[in-house]
Structure formats: structure tokens, C-alpha cells
Amino acid sequence: MKKLLFFGIIASFFIFSCNSNKKFSSENTEKLKSDTIHISNPDLEYDVIIIDAGFSTWFNSYAKPKGFYSQSYLEARNRTWIMEWNNRARNPIRYGNIFDMTIDYDNTTNYGYHVNYMIYNYLVYFQLTNKQQLGGFQARL
């Protein structure tokens, strides 16, 4: 009887743990159809355009679904990585022309989850495909 009860508890724990990942299922994953991604919000007067030949394929294959990271996590990574990106963009002699232009990212503005999510994923993609590390946090999948 004890073995049956123990087996029942283990089985119910296993079933519960399998259902706990529904929040991050493939149904919650946004798919990109173009290599030019345009994100804008006229209320906040920002406009983000990402043009990179391999980003949509990478995003559709590797990006974690929305909701996987918190907005504060994304903002912390974006602040650090964008600060280093801008430093390298301002020093093309030292870092080369891989950083075409600076990114205007105001730490005091709430851009919302979607913008931070897309910028974060692009910066992860950029670091992994170009073998760069943009700051204290290592990009990983």
C-alpha cells in the first residue's frame, strides 16, 4: 500500500510538472516573417527598425517565448548591452565598423515589454552570431 501511495504521489508530481510549462508553449511564440522588423509607438515617439538578414530565422528558431523573461530582466540586460554597443559605435577605429550607429535608449522611459523583448533578442542574436560580448552579462539561449 505504501508503494502504491508513493507511486501515486510521484505520478501526480510528474503530471503537474508537465502541465506547468504551458505558459511558455509554442502557441505563445511570436513568428517573424521578414528580416526587417519595425517597432514603433507614436505616443512615446520612438521607432525601432532592425534590418539584419538572419535575424528572423534565428528569432523563429531560438528566441524564448514572450513571458519567459520579466520586463525588469530585459531592461537590465538592454541597459548594459546598449551602453557598451554605443561605446563601441563611437569608437570605430578600435572596434571596427560592425557597430554602424548608436542606439538611443533612455533608461528612464518605459518602452514596454514588446520593445524590450525584441531589442534583447536582437542583441543576443548579434552577440552570438558575431562572437561579441557587450558587457557584464554573457548572451546565451
PDB file of C-alpha atoms in Angstrom:
ATOM      1  CA  MET A   1       0.000   0.000   0.000  1.00  0.00           C
ATOM      2  CA  LYS A   2       2.861   2.381   0.835  1.00  0.00           C
ATOM      3  CA  LYS A   3       4.468   1.680  -2.525  1.00  0.00           C
ATOM      4  CA  LEU A   4       1.213   2.425  -4.338  1.00  0.00           C
ATOM      5  CA  LEU A   5       0.769   5.689  -2.421  1.00  0.00           C
ATOM      6  CA  PHE A   6       4.390   6.683  -3.113  1.00  0.00           C
ATOM      7  CA  PHE A   7       3.933   5.855  -6.821  1.00  0.00           C
ATOM      8  CA  GLY A   8       0.718   7.936  -6.899  1.00  0.00           C
ATOM      9  CA  ILE A   9       2.473  10.951  -5.386  1.00  0.00           C
ATOM     10  CA  ILE A  10       5.375  10.693  -7.847  1.00  0.00           C
ATOM     11  CA  ALA A  11       2.998  10.271 -10.800  1.00  0.00           C
ATOM     12  CA  SER A  12       0.891  13.285  -9.771  1.00  0.00           C
ATOM     13  CA  PHE A  13       4.035  15.394  -9.297  1.00  0.00           C
ATOM     14  CA  PHE A  14       5.230  14.369 -12.765  1.00  0.00           C
ATOM     15  CA  ILE A  15       1.883  15.222 -14.357  1.00  0.00           C
ATOM     16  CA  PHE A  16       1.758  18.587 -12.558  1.00  0.00           C
ATOM     17  CA  SER A  17       5.296  19.481 -13.625  1.00  0.00           C
ATOM     18  CA  CYS A  18       4.500  18.645 -17.256  1.00  0.00           C
ATOM     19  CA  ASN A  19       1.495  20.981 -17.212  1.00  0.00           C
ATOM     20  CA  SER A  20       3.369  23.858 -15.555  1.00  0.00           C
ATOM     21  CA  ASN A  21       5.187  24.722 -18.803  1.00  0.00           C
ATOM     22  CA  LYS A  22       2.022  25.504 -20.767  1.00  0.00           C
ATOM     23  CA  LYS A  23       2.634  29.218 -20.229  1.00  0.00           C
ATOM     24  CA  PHE A  24       5.715  29.054 -22.444  1.00  0.00           C
ATOM     25  CA  SER A  25       4.415  26.718 -25.138  1.00  0.00           C
ATOM     26  CA  SER A  26       4.976  27.240 -28.846  1.00  0.00           C
ATOM     27  CA  GLU A  27       1.499  28.801 -29.072  1.00  0.00           C
ATOM     28  CA  ASN A  28       2.886  31.803 -27.176  1.00  0.00           C
ATOM     29  CA  THR A  29       5.807  32.286 -29.581  1.00  0.00           C
ATOM     30  CA  GLU A  30       5.743  35.180 -31.998  1.00  0.00           C
ATOM     31  CA  LYS A  31       6.983  34.322 -35.514  1.00  0.00           C
ATOM     32  CA  LEU A  32       8.754  36.844 -37.717  1.00  0.00           C
ATOM     33  CA  LYS A  33       8.204  36.771 -41.460  1.00  0.00           C
ATOM     34  CA  SER A  34      10.694  39.408 -42.622  1.00  0.00           C
ATOM     35  CA  ASP A  35      14.299  40.369 -41.934  1.00  0.00           C
ATOM     36  CA  THR A  36      13.181  43.983 -41.465  1.00  0.00           C
ATOM     37  CA  ILE A  37      11.441  44.393 -38.132  1.00  0.00           C
ATOM     38  CA  HIS A  38       9.700  47.705 -37.441  1.00  0.00           C
ATOM     39  CA  ILE A  39       8.543  48.557 -33.910  1.00  0.00           C
ATOM     40  CA  SER A  40       7.008  51.947 -33.177  1.00  0.00           C
ATOM     41  CA  ASN A  41       4.780  53.774 -30.721  1.00  0.00           C
ATOM     42  CA  PRO A  42       3.688  57.291 -31.664  1.00  0.00           C
ATOM     43  CA  ASP A  43       2.667  58.048 -28.039  1.00  0.00           C
ATOM     44  CA  LEU A  44       6.247  57.603 -26.792  1.00  0.00           C
ATOM     45  CA  GLU A  45       7.747  58.911 -30.062  1.00  0.00           C
ATOM     46  CA  TYR A  46      10.092  56.019 -30.640  1.00  0.00           C
ATOM     47  CA  ASP A  47      10.789  53.979 -33.721  1.00  0.00           C
ATOM     48  CA  VAL A  48      12.940  50.835 -33.816  1.00  0.00           C
ATOM     49  CA  ILE A  49      13.945  49.318 -37.135  1.00  0.00           C
ATOM     50  CA  ILE A  50      16.017  46.144 -37.182  1.00  0.00           C
ATOM     51  CA  ILE A  51      17.445  45.175 -40.564  1.00  0.00           C
ATOM     52  CA  ASP A  52      19.552  42.024 -40.443  1.00  0.00           C
ATOM     53  CA  ALA A  53      19.499  39.198 -42.968  1.00  0.00           C
ATOM     54  CA  GLY A  54      19.492  36.318 -40.484  1.00  0.00           C
ATOM     55  CA  PHE A  55      17.613  37.714 -37.504  1.00  0.00           C
ATOM     56  CA  SER A  56      14.106  36.465 -38.345  1.00  0.00           C
ATOM     57  CA  THR A  57      15.338  32.908 -38.944  1.00  0.00           C
ATOM     58  CA  TRP A  58      17.326  32.967 -35.711  1.00  0.00           C
ATOM     59  CA  PHE A  59      14.403  34.521 -33.803  1.00  0.00           C
ATOM     60  CA  ASN A  60      11.922  31.925 -35.042  1.00  0.00           C
ATOM     61  CA  SER A  61      14.321  29.110 -34.128  1.00  0.00           C
ATOM     62  CA  TYR A  62      15.889  30.171 -30.830  1.00  0.00           C
ATOM     63  CA  ALA A  63      14.097  33.060 -29.109  1.00  0.00           C
ATOM     64  CA  LYS A  64      12.344  32.245 -25.864  1.00  0.00           C
ATOM     65  CA  PRO A  65       8.593  32.952 -25.992  1.00  0.00           C
ATOM     66  CA  LYS A  66       7.141  36.180 -24.643  1.00  0.00           C
ATOM     67  CA  GLY A  67       6.643  35.954 -20.921  1.00  0.00           C
ATOM     68  CA  PHE A  68       9.716  33.800 -20.375  1.00  0.00           C
ATOM     69  CA  TYR A  69      11.725  36.786 -19.082  1.00  0.00           C
ATOM     70  CA  SER A  70      10.414  39.576 -16.898  1.00  0.00           C
ATOM     71  CA  GLN A  71      10.467  43.131 -18.183  1.00  0.00           C
ATOM     72  CA  SER A  72      12.951  44.147 -15.479  1.00  0.00           C
ATOM     73  CA  TYR A  73      15.304  41.343 -16.586  1.00  0.00           C
ATOM     74  CA  LEU A  74      15.104  42.509 -20.213  1.00  0.00           C
ATOM     75  CA  GLU A  75      15.627  46.154 -19.251  1.00  0.00           C
ATOM     76  CA  ALA A  76      18.693  45.340 -17.138  1.00  0.00           C
ATOM     77  CA  ARG A  77      20.328  43.398 -19.977  1.00  0.00           C
ATOM     78  CA  ASN A  78      19.366  46.009 -22.563  1.00  0.00           C
ATOM     79  CA  ARG A  79      20.772  48.895 -20.487  1.00  0.00           C
ATOM     80  CA  THR A  80      24.138  47.190 -20.055  1.00  0.00           C
ATOM     81  CA  TRP A  81      24.442  45.902 -23.602  1.00  0.00           C
ATOM     82  CA  ILE A  82      23.257  49.122 -25.263  1.00  0.00           C
ATOM     83  CA  MET A  83      25.680  51.203 -23.208  1.00  0.00           C
ATOM     84  CA  GLU A  84      28.545  49.020 -24.438  1.00  0.00           C
ATOM     85  CA  TRP A  85      27.138  48.980 -28.001  1.00  0.00           C
ATOM     86  CA  ASN A  86      27.097  52.792 -28.036  1.00  0.00           C
ATOM     87  CA  ASN A  87      30.624  52.944 -26.658  1.00  0.00           C
ATOM     88  CA  ARG A  88      31.821  50.694 -29.488  1.00  0.00           C
ATOM     89  CA  ALA A  89      29.806  52.589 -32.119  1.00  0.00           C
ATOM     90  CA  ARG A  90      31.539  55.807 -31.061  1.00  0.00           C
ATOM     91  CA  ASN A  91      34.984  54.181 -31.396  1.00  0.00           C
ATOM     92  CA  PRO A  92      35.067  52.589 -34.884  1.00  0.00           C
ATOM     93  CA  ILE A  93      38.871  52.714 -35.064  1.00  0.00           C
ATOM     94  CA  ARG A  94      39.132  50.449 -32.031  1.00  0.00           C
ATOM     95  CA  TYR A  95      36.099  48.199 -32.649  1.00  0.00           C
ATOM     96  CA  GLY A  96      35.629  48.285 -36.416  1.00  0.00           C
ATOM     97  CA  ASN A  97      32.559  49.150 -38.426  1.00  0.00           C
ATOM     98  CA  ILE A  98      30.404  46.311 -37.107  1.00  0.00           C
ATOM     99  CA  PHE A  99      28.541  48.808 -34.873  1.00  0.00           C
ATOM    100  CA  ASP A 100      27.013  51.094 -37.505  1.00  0.00           C
ATOM    101  CA  MET A 101      25.161  53.564 -35.301  1.00  0.00           C
ATOM    102  CA  THR A 102      24.327  54.256 -31.699  1.00  0.00           C
ATOM    103  CA  ILE A 103      21.077  53.131 -30.100  1.00  0.00           C
ATOM    104  CA  ASP A 104      19.034  55.850 -28.400  1.00  0.00           C
ATOM    105  CA  TYR A 105      17.737  54.009 -25.330  1.00  0.00           C
ATOM    106  CA  ASP A 106      16.592  56.141 -22.405  1.00  0.00           C
ATOM    107  CA  ASN A 107      16.824  54.248 -19.106  1.00  0.00           C
ATOM    108  CA  THR A 108      14.024  56.342 -17.601  1.00  0.00           C
ATOM    109  CA  THR A 109      11.478  55.589 -20.350  1.00  0.00           C
ATOM    110  CA  ASN A 110       9.161  52.608 -20.059  1.00  0.00           C
ATOM    111  CA  TYR A 111       9.217  51.217 -23.600  1.00  0.00           C
ATOM    112  CA  GLY A 112       7.035  48.301 -22.619  1.00  0.00           C
ATOM    113  CA  TYR A 113       7.611  44.581 -22.731  1.00  0.00           C
ATOM    114  CA  HIS A 114       7.448  44.057 -26.505  1.00  0.00           C
ATOM    115  CA  VAL A 115      10.139  46.620 -27.375  1.00  0.00           C
ATOM    116  CA  ASN A 116      12.498  45.378 -24.661  1.00  0.00           C
ATOM    117  CA  TYR A 117      11.839  41.789 -25.727  1.00  0.00           C
ATOM    118  CA  MET A 118      12.693  42.468 -29.377  1.00  0.00           C
ATOM    119  CA  ILE A 119      15.796  44.550 -28.568  1.00  0.00           C
ATOM    120  CA  TYR A 120      17.000  41.907 -26.121  1.00  0.00           C
ATOM    121  CA  ASN A 121      16.600  39.144 -28.689  1.00  0.00           C
ATOM    122  CA  TYR A 122      18.380  41.145 -31.362  1.00  0.00           C
ATOM    123  CA  LEU A 123      21.299  41.863 -29.017  1.00  0.00           C
ATOM    124  CA  VAL A 124      21.538  38.171 -28.082  1.00  0.00           C
ATOM    125  CA  TYR A 125      21.462  37.259 -31.783  1.00  0.00           C
ATOM    126  CA  PHE A 126      24.104  39.871 -32.602  1.00  0.00           C
ATOM    127  CA  GLN A 127      26.467  38.737 -29.862  1.00  0.00           C
ATOM    128  CA  LEU A 128      26.170  35.049 -30.672  1.00  0.00           C
ATOM    129  CA  THR A 129      26.490  35.384 -34.456  1.00  0.00           C
ATOM    130  CA  ASN A 130      29.319  37.946 -34.345  1.00  0.00           C
ATOM    131  CA  LYS A 131      31.187  36.410 -31.396  1.00  0.00           C
ATOM    132  CA  GLN A 132      30.964  39.608 -29.356  1.00  0.00           C
ATOM    133  CA  GLN A 133      30.347  40.170 -25.668  1.00  0.00           C
ATOM    134  CA  LEU A 134      28.739  43.504 -24.932  1.00  0.00           C
ATOM    135  CA  GLY A 135      29.112  43.753 -21.205  1.00  0.00           C
ATOM    136  CA  GLY A 136      28.802  42.062 -17.871  1.00  0.00           C
ATOM    137  CA  PHE A 137      26.108  39.620 -18.971  1.00  0.00           C
ATOM    138  CA  GLN A 138      27.022  36.890 -21.428  1.00  0.00           C
ATOM    139  CA  ALA A 139      24.449  36.316 -24.154  1.00  0.00           C
ATOM    140  CA  ARG A 140      23.002  32.815 -24.116  1.00  0.00           C
ATOM    141  CA  LEU A 141      19.988  30.940 -25.295  1.00  0.00           C
TER     142      LEU A 141
END
